[in-house]
mmCIF file of C-alpha atoms in Angstrom:
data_model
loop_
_atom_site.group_PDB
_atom_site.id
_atom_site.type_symbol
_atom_site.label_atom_id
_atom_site.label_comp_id
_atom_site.label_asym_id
_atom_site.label_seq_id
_atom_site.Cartn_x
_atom_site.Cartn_y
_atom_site.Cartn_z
ATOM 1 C CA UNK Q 1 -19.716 -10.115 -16.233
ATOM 2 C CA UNK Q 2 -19.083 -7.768 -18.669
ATOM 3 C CA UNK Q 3 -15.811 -6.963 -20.575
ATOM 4 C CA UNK Q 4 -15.673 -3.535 -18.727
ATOM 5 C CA UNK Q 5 -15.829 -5.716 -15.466
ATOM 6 C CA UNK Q 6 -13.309 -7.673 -16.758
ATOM 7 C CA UNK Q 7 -11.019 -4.585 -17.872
ATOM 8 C CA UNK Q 8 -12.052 -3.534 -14.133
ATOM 9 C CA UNK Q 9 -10.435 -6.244 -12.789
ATOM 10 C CA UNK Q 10 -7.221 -6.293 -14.341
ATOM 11 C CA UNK Q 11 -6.462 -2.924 -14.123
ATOM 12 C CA UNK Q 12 -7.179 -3.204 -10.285
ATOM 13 C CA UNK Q 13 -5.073 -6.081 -10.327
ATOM 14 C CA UNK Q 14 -2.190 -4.610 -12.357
ATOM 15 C CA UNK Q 15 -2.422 -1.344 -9.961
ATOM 16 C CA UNK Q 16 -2.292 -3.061 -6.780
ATOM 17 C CA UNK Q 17 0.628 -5.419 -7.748
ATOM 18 C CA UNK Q 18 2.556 -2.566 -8.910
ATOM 19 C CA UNK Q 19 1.642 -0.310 -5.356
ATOM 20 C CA UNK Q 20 2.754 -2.706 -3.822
ATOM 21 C CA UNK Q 21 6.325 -3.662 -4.808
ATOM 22 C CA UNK Q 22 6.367 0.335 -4.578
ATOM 23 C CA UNK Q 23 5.235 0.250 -1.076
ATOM 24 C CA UNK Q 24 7.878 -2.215 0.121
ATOM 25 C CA UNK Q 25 10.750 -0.740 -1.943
ATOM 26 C CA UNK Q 26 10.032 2.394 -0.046
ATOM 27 C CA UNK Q 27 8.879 1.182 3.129
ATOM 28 C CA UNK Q 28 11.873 -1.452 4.360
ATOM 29 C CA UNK Q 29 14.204 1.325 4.863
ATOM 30 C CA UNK Q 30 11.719 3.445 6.080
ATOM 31 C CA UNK Q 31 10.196 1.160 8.565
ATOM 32 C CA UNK Q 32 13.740 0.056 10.028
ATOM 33 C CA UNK Q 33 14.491 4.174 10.201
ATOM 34 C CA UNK Q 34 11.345 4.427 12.296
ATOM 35 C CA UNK Q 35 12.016 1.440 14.527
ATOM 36 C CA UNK Q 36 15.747 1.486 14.904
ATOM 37 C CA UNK Q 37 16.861 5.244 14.239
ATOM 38 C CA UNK Q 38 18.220 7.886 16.587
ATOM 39 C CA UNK Q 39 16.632 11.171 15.151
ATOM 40 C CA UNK Q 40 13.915 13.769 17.007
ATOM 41 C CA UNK Q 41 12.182 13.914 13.735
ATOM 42 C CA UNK Q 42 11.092 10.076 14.057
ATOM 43 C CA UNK Q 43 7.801 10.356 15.979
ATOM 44 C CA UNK Q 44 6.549 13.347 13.438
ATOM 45 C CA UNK Q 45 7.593 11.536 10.649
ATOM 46 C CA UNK Q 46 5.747 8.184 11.402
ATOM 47 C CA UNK Q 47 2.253 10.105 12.912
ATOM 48 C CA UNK Q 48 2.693 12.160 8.774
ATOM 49 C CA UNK Q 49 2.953 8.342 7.194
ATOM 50 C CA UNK Q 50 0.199 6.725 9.092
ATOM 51 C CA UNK Q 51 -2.295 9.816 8.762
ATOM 52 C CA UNK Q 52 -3.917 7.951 5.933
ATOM 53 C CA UNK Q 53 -5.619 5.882 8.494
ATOM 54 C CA UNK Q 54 -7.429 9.075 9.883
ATOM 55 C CA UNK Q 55 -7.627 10.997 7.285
ATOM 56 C CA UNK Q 56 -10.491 11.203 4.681
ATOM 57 C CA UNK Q 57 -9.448 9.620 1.704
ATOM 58 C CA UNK Q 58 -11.030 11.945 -0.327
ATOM 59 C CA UNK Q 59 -9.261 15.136 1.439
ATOM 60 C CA UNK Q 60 -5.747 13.108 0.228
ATOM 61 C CA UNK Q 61 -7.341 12.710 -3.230
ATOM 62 C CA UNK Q 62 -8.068 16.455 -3.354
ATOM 63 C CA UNK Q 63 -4.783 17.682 -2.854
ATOM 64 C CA UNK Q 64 -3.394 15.075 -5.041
ATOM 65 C CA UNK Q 65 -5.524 16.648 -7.371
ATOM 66 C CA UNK Q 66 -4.127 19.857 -6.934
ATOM 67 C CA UNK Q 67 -0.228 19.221 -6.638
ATOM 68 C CA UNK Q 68 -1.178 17.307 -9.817
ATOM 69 C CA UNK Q 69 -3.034 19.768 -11.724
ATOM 70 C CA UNK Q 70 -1.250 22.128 -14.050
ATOM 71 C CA UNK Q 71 -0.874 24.836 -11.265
ATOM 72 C CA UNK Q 72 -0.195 22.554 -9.174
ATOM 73 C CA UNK Q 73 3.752 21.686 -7.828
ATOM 74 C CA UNK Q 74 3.868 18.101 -9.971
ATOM 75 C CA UNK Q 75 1.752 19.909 -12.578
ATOM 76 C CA UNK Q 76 4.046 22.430 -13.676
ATOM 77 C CA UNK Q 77 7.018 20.107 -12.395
ATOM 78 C CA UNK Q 78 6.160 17.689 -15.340
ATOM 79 C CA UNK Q 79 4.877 20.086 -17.694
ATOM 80 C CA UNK Q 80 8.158 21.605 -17.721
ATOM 81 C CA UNK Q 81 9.735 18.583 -18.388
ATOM 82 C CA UNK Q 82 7.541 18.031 -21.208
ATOM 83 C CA UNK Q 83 6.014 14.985 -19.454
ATOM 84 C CA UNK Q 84 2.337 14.399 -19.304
ATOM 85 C CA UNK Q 85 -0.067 14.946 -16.295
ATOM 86 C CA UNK Q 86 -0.288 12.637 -13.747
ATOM 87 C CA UNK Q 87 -4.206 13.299 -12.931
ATOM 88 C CA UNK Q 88 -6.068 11.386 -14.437
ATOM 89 C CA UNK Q 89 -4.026 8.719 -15.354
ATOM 90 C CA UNK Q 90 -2.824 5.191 -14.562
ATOM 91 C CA UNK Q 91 0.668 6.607 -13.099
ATOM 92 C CA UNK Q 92 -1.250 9.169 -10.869
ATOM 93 C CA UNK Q 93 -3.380 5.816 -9.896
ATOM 94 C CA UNK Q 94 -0.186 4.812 -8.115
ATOM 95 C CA UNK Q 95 0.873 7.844 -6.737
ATOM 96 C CA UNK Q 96 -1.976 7.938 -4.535
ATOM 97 C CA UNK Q 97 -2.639 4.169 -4.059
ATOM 98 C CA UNK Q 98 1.073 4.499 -2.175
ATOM 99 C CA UNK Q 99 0.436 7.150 -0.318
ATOM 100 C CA UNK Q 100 -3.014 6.049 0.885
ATOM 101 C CA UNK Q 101 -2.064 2.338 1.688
ATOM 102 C CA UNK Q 102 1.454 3.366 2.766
ATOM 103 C CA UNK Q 103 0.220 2.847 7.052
ATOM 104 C CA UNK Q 104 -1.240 -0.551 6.319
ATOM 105 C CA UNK Q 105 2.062 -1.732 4.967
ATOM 106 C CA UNK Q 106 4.301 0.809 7.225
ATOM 107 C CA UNK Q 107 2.746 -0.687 10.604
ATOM 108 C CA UNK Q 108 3.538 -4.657 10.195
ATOM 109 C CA UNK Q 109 6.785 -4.140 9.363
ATOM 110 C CA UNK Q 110 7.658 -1.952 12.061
ATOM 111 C CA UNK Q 111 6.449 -3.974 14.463
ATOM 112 C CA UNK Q 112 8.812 -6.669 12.560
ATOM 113 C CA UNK Q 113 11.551 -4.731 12.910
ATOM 114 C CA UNK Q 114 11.366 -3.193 16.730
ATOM 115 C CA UNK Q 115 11.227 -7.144 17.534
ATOM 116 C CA UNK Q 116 14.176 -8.263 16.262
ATOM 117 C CA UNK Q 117 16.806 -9.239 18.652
ATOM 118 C CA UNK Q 118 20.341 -6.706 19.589
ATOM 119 C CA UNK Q 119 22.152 -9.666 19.932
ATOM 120 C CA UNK Q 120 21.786 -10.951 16.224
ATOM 121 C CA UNK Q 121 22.234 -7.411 14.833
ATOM 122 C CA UNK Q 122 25.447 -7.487 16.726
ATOM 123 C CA UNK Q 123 26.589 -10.403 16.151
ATOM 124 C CA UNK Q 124 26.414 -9.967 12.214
ATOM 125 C CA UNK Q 125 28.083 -6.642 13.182
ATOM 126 C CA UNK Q 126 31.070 -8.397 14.406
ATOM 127 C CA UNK Q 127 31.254 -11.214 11.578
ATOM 128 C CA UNK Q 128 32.289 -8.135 9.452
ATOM 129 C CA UNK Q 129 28.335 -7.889 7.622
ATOM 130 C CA UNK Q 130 27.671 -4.530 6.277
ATOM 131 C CA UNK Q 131 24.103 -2.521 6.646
ATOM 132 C CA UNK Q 132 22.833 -4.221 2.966
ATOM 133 C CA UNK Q 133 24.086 -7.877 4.338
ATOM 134 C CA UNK Q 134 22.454 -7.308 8.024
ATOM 135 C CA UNK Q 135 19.086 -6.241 6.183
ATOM 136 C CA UNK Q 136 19.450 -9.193 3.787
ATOM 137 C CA UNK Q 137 20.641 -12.228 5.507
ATOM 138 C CA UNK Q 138 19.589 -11.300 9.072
ATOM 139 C CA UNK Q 139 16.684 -8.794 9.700
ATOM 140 C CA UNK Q 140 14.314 -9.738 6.636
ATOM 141 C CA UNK Q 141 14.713 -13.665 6.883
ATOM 142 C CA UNK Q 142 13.899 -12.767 10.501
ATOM 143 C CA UNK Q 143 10.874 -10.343 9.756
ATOM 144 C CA UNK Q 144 9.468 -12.591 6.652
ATOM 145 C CA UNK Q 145 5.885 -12.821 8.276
ATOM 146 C CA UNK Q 146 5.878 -9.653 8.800
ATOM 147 C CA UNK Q 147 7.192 -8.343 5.187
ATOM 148 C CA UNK Q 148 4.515 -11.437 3.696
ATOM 149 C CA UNK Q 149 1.426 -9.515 6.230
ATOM 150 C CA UNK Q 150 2.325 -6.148 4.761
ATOM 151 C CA UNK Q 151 2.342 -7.225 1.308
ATOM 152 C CA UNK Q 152 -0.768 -8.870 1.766
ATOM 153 C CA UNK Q 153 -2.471 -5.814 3.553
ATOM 154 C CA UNK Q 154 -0.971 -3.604 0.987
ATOM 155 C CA UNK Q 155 -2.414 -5.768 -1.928
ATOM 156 C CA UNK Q 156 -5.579 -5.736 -0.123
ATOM 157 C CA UNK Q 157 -6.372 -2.557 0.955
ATOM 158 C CA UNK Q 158 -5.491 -1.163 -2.432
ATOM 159 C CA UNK Q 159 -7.872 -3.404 -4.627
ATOM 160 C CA UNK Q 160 -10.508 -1.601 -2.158
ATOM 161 C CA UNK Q 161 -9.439 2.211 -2.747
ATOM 162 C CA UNK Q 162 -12.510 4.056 -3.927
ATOM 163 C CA UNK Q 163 -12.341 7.677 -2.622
ATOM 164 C CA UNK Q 164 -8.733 8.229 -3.347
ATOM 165 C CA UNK Q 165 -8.939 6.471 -6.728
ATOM 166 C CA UNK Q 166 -12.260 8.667 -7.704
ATOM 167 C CA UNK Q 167 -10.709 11.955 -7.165
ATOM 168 C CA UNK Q 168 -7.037 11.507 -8.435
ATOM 169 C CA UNK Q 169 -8.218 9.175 -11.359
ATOM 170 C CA UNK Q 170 -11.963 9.608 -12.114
ATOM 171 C CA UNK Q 171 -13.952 7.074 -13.640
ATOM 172 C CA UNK Q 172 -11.979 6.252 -17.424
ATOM 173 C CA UNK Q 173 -12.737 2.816 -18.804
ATOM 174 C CA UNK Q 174 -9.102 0.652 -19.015
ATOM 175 C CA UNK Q 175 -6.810 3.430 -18.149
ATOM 176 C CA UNK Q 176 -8.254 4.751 -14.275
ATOM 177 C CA UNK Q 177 -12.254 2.491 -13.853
ATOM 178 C CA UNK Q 178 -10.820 0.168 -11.108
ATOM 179 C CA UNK Q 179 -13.262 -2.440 -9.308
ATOM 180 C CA UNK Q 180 -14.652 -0.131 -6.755
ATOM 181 C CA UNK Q 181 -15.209 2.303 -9.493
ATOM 182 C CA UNK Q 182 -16.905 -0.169 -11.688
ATOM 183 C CA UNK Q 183 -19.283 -1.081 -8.728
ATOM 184 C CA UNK Q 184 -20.193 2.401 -8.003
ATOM 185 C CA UNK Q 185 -20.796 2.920 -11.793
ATOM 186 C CA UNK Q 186 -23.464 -0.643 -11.552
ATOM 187 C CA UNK Q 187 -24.946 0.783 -8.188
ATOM 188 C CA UNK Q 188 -25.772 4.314 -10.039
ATOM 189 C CA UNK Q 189 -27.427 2.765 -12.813
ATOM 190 C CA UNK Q 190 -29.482 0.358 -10.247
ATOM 191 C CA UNK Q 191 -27.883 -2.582 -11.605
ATOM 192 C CA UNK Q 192 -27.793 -4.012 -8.694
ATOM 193 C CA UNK Q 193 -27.573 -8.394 -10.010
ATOM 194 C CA UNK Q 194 -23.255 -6.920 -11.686
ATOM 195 C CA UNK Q 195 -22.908 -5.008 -8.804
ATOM 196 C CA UNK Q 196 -23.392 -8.085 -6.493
ATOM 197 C CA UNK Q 197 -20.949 -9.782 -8.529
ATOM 198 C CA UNK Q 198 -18.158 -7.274 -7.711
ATOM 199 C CA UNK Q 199 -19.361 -6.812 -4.420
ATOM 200 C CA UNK Q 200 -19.082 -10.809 -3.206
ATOM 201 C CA UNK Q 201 -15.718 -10.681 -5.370
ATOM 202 C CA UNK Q 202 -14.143 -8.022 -3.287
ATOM 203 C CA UNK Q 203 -15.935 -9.602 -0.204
ATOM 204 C CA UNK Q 204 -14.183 -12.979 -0.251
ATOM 205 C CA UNK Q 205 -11.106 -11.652 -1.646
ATOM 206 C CA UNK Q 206 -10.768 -9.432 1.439
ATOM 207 C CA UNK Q 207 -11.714 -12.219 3.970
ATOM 208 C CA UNK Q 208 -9.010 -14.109 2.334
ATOM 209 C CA UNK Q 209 -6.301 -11.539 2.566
ATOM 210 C CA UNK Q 210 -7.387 -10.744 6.058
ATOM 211 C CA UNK Q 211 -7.920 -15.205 7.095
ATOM 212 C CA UNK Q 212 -3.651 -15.179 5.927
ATOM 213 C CA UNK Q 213 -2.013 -12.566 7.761
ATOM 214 C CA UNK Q 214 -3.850 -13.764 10.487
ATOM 215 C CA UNK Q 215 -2.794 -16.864 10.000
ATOM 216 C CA UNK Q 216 0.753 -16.004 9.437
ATOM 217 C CA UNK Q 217 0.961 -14.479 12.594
ATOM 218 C CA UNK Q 218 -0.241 -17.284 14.533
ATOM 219 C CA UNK Q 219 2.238 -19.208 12.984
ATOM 220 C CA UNK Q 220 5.274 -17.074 14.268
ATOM 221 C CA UNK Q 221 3.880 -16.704 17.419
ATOM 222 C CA UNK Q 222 3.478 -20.485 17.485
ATOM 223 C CA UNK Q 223 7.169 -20.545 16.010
ATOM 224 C CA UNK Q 224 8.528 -18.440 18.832
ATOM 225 C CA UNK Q 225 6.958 -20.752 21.630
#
């Protein structure tokens, strides 16, 4: 492989790790709002978060590409703050890589979180735990399969982004040319020896991700019999 390939590589690497600790961060407390809240707005609000698994990606990239262009809302957001763009760029890489893979780390953890127990929730209630202590020392030791499967489908799903990734970032070597980018580029040009390379890469790596959340949920249900 090729030190572009390589460059590919890392920078898909270095985006998904990063989309990912995003994607938790943000969808814990969203996930236990969705499973364990009270309000009307829940069912519109989770059908809006898992429309990426519908929707084209490239109709998310698009608007993306508006809001971030410089009539865009972010665009003239950030150029008013003197900040840079965010199309075209590493940062607007991750912007969409959340939004896009934001179902496929959304769904595990709800269904995590509708299946744990009343009775230890209330228990913790009355031992004088607050809503931080519950989520830390009783609901996420709890849900830790299903935290590790959306992590894992997270990871995965956004080392295989193309459409999103080709609109928002385009195709610039070491700041937006992820792997799927890369083996588009090697497809194009009929180099087709590289582009099996990247293609058997992304291959196994997906069978992998996919072979351990499956096995992590046969373990808990094997755990709770």
């Amino acid at each position: 492989m090729t030190s572009q390939d390589w460059s590919a590589i890392a920078l898909t690497l270095r985006l998904a790790g990063i989309s990912t600790l995003l994607l938790l961060a943000l969808c814990i407390p969203l996930a236990w709002w969705l499973a364990r809240g009270s309000s009307r707005l829940r069912p519109l609000a989770e059908a809006a978060a898992m429309l990426p698994l519908v929707l084209p990606p490239t109709v998310l990239g698009f608007y993306l590409l508006l809001a971030f262009g410089p009539h865009g809302p972010v665009g003239w957001l950030t150029s008013s703050l003197g900040l840079p763009g965010l199309a075209f760029t590493f940062a607007g890489l991750v912007i969409a890589s959340v939004l896009y893979s934001l179902p496929f780390v959304l769904q595990p953890l709800l269904a995590s979180f509708r299946a744990v127990r009343q009775e230890e929730l209330e228990s913790a209630l009355l031992l004088g735990a607050g809503a931080w202590q519950r989520m830390r020392h009783v609901i996420l030791p709890s849900c830790r399969t299903g935290v590790l499967s959306a992590a894992c489908l997270g990871f995965a799903h956004t080392v295989g982004e193309f459409g999103v990734v080709l609109m928002i970032g385009g195709n610039i070597d070491g700041v937006t040319r992820v792997i799927s980018i890369a083996l588009y580029n090697q497809v194009e040009q009929a180099d087709y020896a590289s582009a099996h390379q990247l293609a058997l890469m992304l291959l196994l790596f997906s069978l992998a991700a996919l072979s351990l959340v499956y096995w992590l949920n046969a373990r808990q249900k094997n755990a709770e019999h």
